Amino acid sequence: MILTLLVFLIILSLLVLIHEAGHYFVAKYFGIKVEEFGFGFPPKAFSIKRGETVYSINWLPIGGFVKLYGEDEAGGGSVKLRPSERVKDEKRAFYARPVWQRAAVVLAGVIMNAVLAIVIFYVYLGISGFKAELPLLGDHKFFGVEQSKKATV
């Protein structure tokens, strides 16, 4: 039971880390300031600041987040800020970026999860010698495929 829970948390942590890394690297690529890269949910257990980004490990290990500069100020782009409310260094703010760049940052997490699935699939195939055994449920004959019928239980 404990081992199952531990394996589950490790796999979930890997998925979350890859997902959040997708957001992080695409935001950095477009020049959006990343304020914090958090692994787990607060309260913070440990944090370190490298450059302009705080990297934190938090106590609740079931998630993660990337906090982008200017992500909250404009409410997802629906609020127009008055000049007195503008954030400094606005050109690096999330809300000030073109829609296609914001969409790329948001979609990067899902794309990274898909890439991870593909990598895991091909690693598994490589380990198994690029052979897969599937039981035949009938007498289907496939052209160009060497097949044998095995007993299924």
PDB file of C-alpha atoms in Angstrom:
ATOM      1  CA  MET A   1       0.000   0.000   0.000  1.00  0.00           C
ATOM      2  CA  ILE A   2       2.734   2.472   0.966  1.00  0.00           C
ATOM      3  CA  LEU A   3       4.846   1.428  -2.033  1.00  0.00           C
ATOM      4  CA  THR A   4       1.881   1.947  -4.367  1.00  0.00           C
ATOM      5  CA  LEU A   5       1.289   5.411  -2.943  1.00  0.00           C
ATOM      6  CA  LEU A   6       4.976   6.274  -3.264  1.00  0.00           C
ATOM      7  CA  VAL A   7       5.123   5.111  -6.905  1.00  0.00           C
ATOM      8  CA  PHE A   8       1.937   7.066  -7.640  1.00  0.00           C
ATOM      9  CA  LEU A   9       3.431  10.257  -6.162  1.00  0.00           C
ATOM     10  CA  ILE A  10       6.671   9.804  -8.105  1.00  0.00           C
ATOM     11  CA  ILE A  11       4.838   9.310 -11.404  1.00  0.00           C
ATOM     12  CA  LEU A  12       2.493  12.228 -10.702  1.00  0.00           C
ATOM     13  CA  SER A  13       5.475  14.402  -9.778  1.00  0.00           C
ATOM     14  CA  LEU A  14       7.222  13.546 -13.046  1.00  0.00           C
ATOM     15  CA  LEU A  15       4.104  14.395 -15.047  1.00  0.00           C
ATOM     16  CA  VAL A  16       3.660  17.702 -13.222  1.00  0.00           C
ATOM     17  CA  LEU A  17       7.343  18.605 -13.553  1.00  0.00           C
ATOM     18  CA  ILE A  18       7.336  17.963 -17.317  1.00  0.00           C
ATOM     19  CA  HIS A  19       4.040  19.833 -17.721  1.00  0.00           C
ATOM     20  CA  GLU A  20       5.211  22.914 -15.827  1.00  0.00           C
ATOM     21  CA  ALA A  21       8.600  22.823 -17.567  1.00  0.00           C
ATOM     22  CA  GLY A  22       6.710  23.203 -20.849  1.00  0.00           C
ATOM     23  CA  HIS A  23       5.092  26.432 -19.643  1.00  0.00           C
ATOM     24  CA  TYR A  24       8.388  27.654 -18.188  1.00  0.00           C
ATOM     25  CA  PHE A  25      10.603  27.102 -21.247  1.00  0.00           C
ATOM     26  CA  VAL A  26       8.115  28.544 -23.746  1.00  0.00           C
ATOM     27  CA  ALA A  27       7.591  31.620 -21.551  1.00  0.00           C
ATOM     28  CA  LYS A  28      11.370  32.085 -21.298  1.00  0.00           C
ATOM     29  CA  TYR A  29      11.704  31.622 -25.071  1.00  0.00           C
ATOM     30  CA  PHE A  30       9.228  34.452 -25.714  1.00  0.00           C
ATOM     31  CA  GLY A  31      10.904  36.714 -23.139  1.00  0.00           C
ATOM     32  CA  ILE A  32       8.087  36.576 -20.598  1.00  0.00           C
ATOM     33  CA  LYS A  33       9.410  37.025 -17.072  1.00  0.00           C
ATOM     34  CA  VAL A  34       8.893  33.941 -14.925  1.00  0.00           C
ATOM     35  CA  GLU A  35       8.575  35.017 -11.291  1.00  0.00           C
ATOM     36  CA  GLU A  36       8.386  31.544  -9.752  1.00  0.00           C
ATOM     37  CA  PHE A  37       8.623  27.910 -10.754  1.00  0.00           C
ATOM     38  CA  GLY A  38       6.972  25.929  -7.976  1.00  0.00           C
ATOM     39  CA  PHE A  39       6.980  22.184  -7.531  1.00  0.00           C
ATOM     40  CA  GLY A  40       4.124  21.158  -5.258  1.00  0.00           C
ATOM     41  CA  PHE A  41       1.671  23.553  -3.653  1.00  0.00           C
ATOM     42  CA  PRO A  42       2.543  26.036  -0.883  1.00  0.00           C
ATOM     43  CA  PRO A  43       3.493  26.420   1.915  1.00  0.00           C
ATOM     44  CA  LYS A  44       7.123  26.525   0.799  1.00  0.00           C
ATOM     45  CA  ALA A  45       9.536  23.935   2.104  1.00  0.00           C
ATOM     46  CA  PHE A  46      12.551  25.299   0.254  1.00  0.00           C
ATOM     47  CA  SER A  47      13.203  28.042  -2.292  1.00  0.00           C
ATOM     48  CA  ILE A  48      16.158  29.528  -4.092  1.00  0.00           C
ATOM     49  CA  LYS A  49      16.377  32.540  -6.375  1.00  0.00           C
ATOM     50  CA  ARG A  50      18.442  32.235  -9.542  1.00  0.00           C
ATOM     51  CA  GLY A  51      18.397  35.337 -11.689  1.00  0.00           C
ATOM     52  CA  GLU A  52      14.884  36.734 -11.715  1.00  0.00           C
ATOM     53  CA  THR A  53      13.104  33.443 -10.977  1.00  0.00           C
ATOM     54  CA  VAL A  54      12.391  31.830  -7.619  1.00  0.00           C
ATOM     55  CA  TYR A  55      12.529  28.031  -7.749  1.00  0.00           C
ATOM     56  CA  SER A  56      10.544  26.489  -4.915  1.00  0.00           C
ATOM     57  CA  ILE A  57       9.750  23.065  -3.544  1.00  0.00           C
ATOM     58  CA  ASN A  58       6.517  23.090  -1.597  1.00  0.00           C
ATOM     59  CA  TRP A  59       5.004  20.813   1.029  1.00  0.00           C
ATOM     60  CA  LEU A  60       2.006  19.472  -0.909  1.00  0.00           C
ATOM     61  CA  PRO A  61       3.542  17.232  -3.612  1.00  0.00           C
ATOM     62  CA  ILE A  62       0.447  16.885  -5.796  1.00  0.00           C
ATOM     63  CA  GLY A  63       0.916  19.710  -8.250  1.00  0.00           C
ATOM     64  CA  GLY A  64       3.004  22.610  -9.358  1.00  0.00           C
ATOM     65  CA  PHE A  65       2.835  26.046 -10.922  1.00  0.00           C
ATOM     66  CA  VAL A  66       4.648  28.629 -12.994  1.00  0.00           C
ATOM     67  CA  LYS A  67       3.947  32.192 -11.916  1.00  0.00           C
ATOM     68  CA  LEU A  68       4.358  34.564 -14.856  1.00  0.00           C
ATOM     69  CA  TYR A  69       4.961  38.282 -14.496  1.00  0.00           C
ATOM     70  CA  GLY A  70       1.772  40.161 -15.383  1.00  0.00           C
ATOM     71  CA  GLU A  71      -0.374  37.046 -15.399  1.00  0.00           C
ATOM     72  CA  ASP A  72      -2.861  38.373 -12.837  1.00  0.00           C
ATOM     73  CA  GLU A  73      -2.795  42.120 -13.498  1.00  0.00           C
ATOM     74  CA  ALA A  74      -5.043  42.064 -16.549  1.00  0.00           C
ATOM     75  CA  GLY A  75      -7.381  39.242 -15.579  1.00  0.00           C
ATOM     76  CA  GLY A  76      -6.606  37.113 -18.604  1.00  0.00           C
ATOM     77  CA  GLY A  77      -6.511  40.151 -20.875  1.00  0.00           C
ATOM     78  CA  SER A  78     -10.075  41.269 -20.148  1.00  0.00           C
ATOM     79  CA  VAL A  79      -9.156  44.274 -17.990  1.00  0.00           C
ATOM     80  CA  LYS A  80      -7.581  47.363 -19.535  1.00  0.00           C
ATOM     81  CA  LEU A  81      -5.105  48.988 -17.188  1.00  0.00           C
ATOM     82  CA  ARG A  82      -4.903  52.769 -16.842  1.00  0.00           C
ATOM     83  CA  PRO A  83      -1.436  54.270 -17.339  1.00  0.00           C
ATOM     84  CA  SER A  84      -1.068  54.792 -13.572  1.00  0.00           C
ATOM     85  CA  GLU A  85      -1.723  51.058 -12.996  1.00  0.00           C
ATOM     86  CA  ARG A  86       0.763  49.761 -15.545  1.00  0.00           C
ATOM     87  CA  VAL A  87       3.386  47.373 -14.278  1.00  0.00           C
ATOM     88  CA  LYS A  88       7.017  48.248 -14.764  1.00  0.00           C
ATOM     89  CA  ASP A  89       8.748  46.419 -17.583  1.00  0.00           C
ATOM     90  CA  GLU A  90       5.381  45.848 -19.224  1.00  0.00           C
ATOM     91  CA  LYS A  91       6.875  44.418 -22.408  1.00  0.00           C
ATOM     92  CA  ARG A  92       7.872  41.302 -20.418  1.00  0.00           C
ATOM     93  CA  ALA A  93       4.418  40.866 -18.856  1.00  0.00           C
ATOM     94  CA  PHE A  94       2.264  37.907 -19.865  1.00  0.00           C
ATOM     95  CA  TYR A  95      -0.818  39.993 -20.632  1.00  0.00           C
ATOM     96  CA  ALA A  96       1.150  42.332 -22.921  1.00  0.00           C
ATOM     97  CA  ARG A  97       2.235  39.532 -25.256  1.00  0.00           C
ATOM     98  CA  PRO A  98       0.363  38.717 -28.485  1.00  0.00           C
ATOM     99  CA  VAL A  99      -2.470  36.219 -28.188  1.00  0.00           C
ATOM    100  CA  TRP A 100      -0.590  33.546 -30.126  1.00  0.00           C
ATOM    101  CA  GLN A 101       2.330  33.723 -27.672  1.00  0.00           C
ATOM    102  CA  ARG A 102       0.025  33.486 -24.659  1.00  0.00           C
ATOM    103  CA  ALA A 103      -1.722  30.517 -26.265  1.00  0.00           C
ATOM    104  CA  ALA A 104       1.642  28.851 -26.928  1.00  0.00           C
ATOM    105  CA  VAL A 105       2.640  29.258 -23.271  1.00  0.00           C
ATOM    106  CA  VAL A 106      -0.661  27.806 -22.079  1.00  0.00           C
ATOM    107  CA  LEU A 107      -0.621  24.877 -24.540  1.00  0.00           C
ATOM    108  CA  ALA A 108       3.041  24.034 -23.918  1.00  0.00           C
ATOM    109  CA  GLY A 109       2.217  22.048 -20.786  1.00  0.00           C
ATOM    110  CA  VAL A 110      -0.201  19.736 -22.589  1.00  0.00           C
ATOM    111  CA  ILE A 111       2.173  19.341 -25.521  1.00  0.00           C
ATOM    112  CA  MET A 112       5.010  18.384 -23.173  1.00  0.00           C
ATOM    113  CA  ASN A 113       2.791  15.701 -21.605  1.00  0.00           C
ATOM    114  CA  ALA A 114       2.086  14.318 -25.091  1.00  0.00           C
ATOM    115  CA  VAL A 115       5.816  14.341 -25.900  1.00  0.00           C
ATOM    116  CA  LEU A 116       6.504  12.485 -22.631  1.00  0.00           C
ATOM    117  CA  ALA A 117       3.916   9.845 -23.571  1.00  0.00           C
ATOM    118  CA  ILE A 118       5.582   9.359 -26.967  1.00  0.00           C
ATOM    119  CA  VAL A 119       9.030   9.089 -25.363  1.00  0.00           C
ATOM    120  CA  ILE A 120       7.792   6.527 -22.827  1.00  0.00           C
ATOM    121  CA  PHE A 121       6.116   4.532 -25.608  1.00  0.00           C
ATOM    122  CA  TYR A 122       9.280   4.361 -27.714  1.00  0.00           C
ATOM    123  CA  VAL A 123      11.498   3.605 -24.711  1.00  0.00           C
ATOM    124  CA  TYR A 124       9.194   0.687 -23.915  1.00  0.00           C
ATOM    125  CA  LEU A 125       9.304  -0.502 -27.528  1.00  0.00           C
ATOM    126  CA  GLY A 126      13.100  -0.190 -27.545  1.00  0.00           C
ATOM    127  CA  ILE A 127      13.400  -2.233 -24.355  1.00  0.00           C
ATOM    128  CA  SER A 128      11.133  -4.924 -25.814  1.00  0.00           C
ATOM    129  CA  GLY A 129      13.117  -5.080 -29.074  1.00  0.00           C
ATOM    130  CA  PHE A 130      10.409  -3.249 -31.028  1.00  0.00           C
ATOM    131  CA  LYS A 131       8.174  -6.297 -30.817  1.00  0.00           C
ATOM    132  CA  ALA A 132       4.682  -6.362 -29.425  1.00  0.00           C
ATOM    133  CA  GLU A 133       2.678  -9.494 -28.787  1.00  0.00           C
ATOM    134  CA  LEU A 134      -1.027  -9.103 -29.181  1.00  0.00           C
ATOM    135  CA  PRO A 135      -3.426 -12.028 -28.831  1.00  0.00           C
ATOM    136  CA  LEU A 136      -5.429 -12.895 -31.944  1.00  0.00           C
ATOM    137  CA  LEU A 137      -9.088 -13.200 -31.152  1.00  0.00           C
ATOM    138  CA  GLY A 138     -10.050 -14.814 -34.443  1.00  0.00           C
ATOM    139  CA  ASP A 139      -8.612 -16.346 -37.600  1.00  0.00           C
ATOM    140  CA  HIS A 140      -7.706 -13.060 -39.229  1.00  0.00           C
ATOM    141  CA  LYS A 141      -4.882 -13.258 -41.752  1.00  0.00           C
ATOM    142  CA  PHE A 142      -2.891 -10.072 -42.221  1.00  0.00           C
ATOM    143  CA  PHE A 143      -0.861  -9.594 -45.385  1.00  0.00           C
ATOM    144  CA  GLY A 144       2.894  -9.336 -44.734  1.00  0.00           C
ATOM    145  CA  VAL A 145       2.655 -10.073 -41.002  1.00  0.00           C
ATOM    146  CA  GLU A 146       4.096 -13.182 -39.418  1.00  0.00           C
ATOM    147  CA  GLN A 147       1.531 -14.298 -36.885  1.00  0.00           C
ATOM    148  CA  SER A 148       0.751 -17.246 -34.721  1.00  0.00           C
ATOM    149  CA  LYS A 149      -2.310 -17.976 -32.661  1.00  0.00           C
ATOM    150  CA  LYS A 150      -1.605 -18.300 -28.951  1.00  0.00           C
ATOM    151  CA  ALA A 151      -4.004 -19.543 -26.353  1.00  0.00           C
ATOM    152  CA  THR A 152      -5.679 -16.741 -24.436  1.00  0.00           C
ATOM    153  CA  VAL A 153      -6.762 -17.120 -20.857  1.00  0.00           C
TER     154      VAL A 153
END
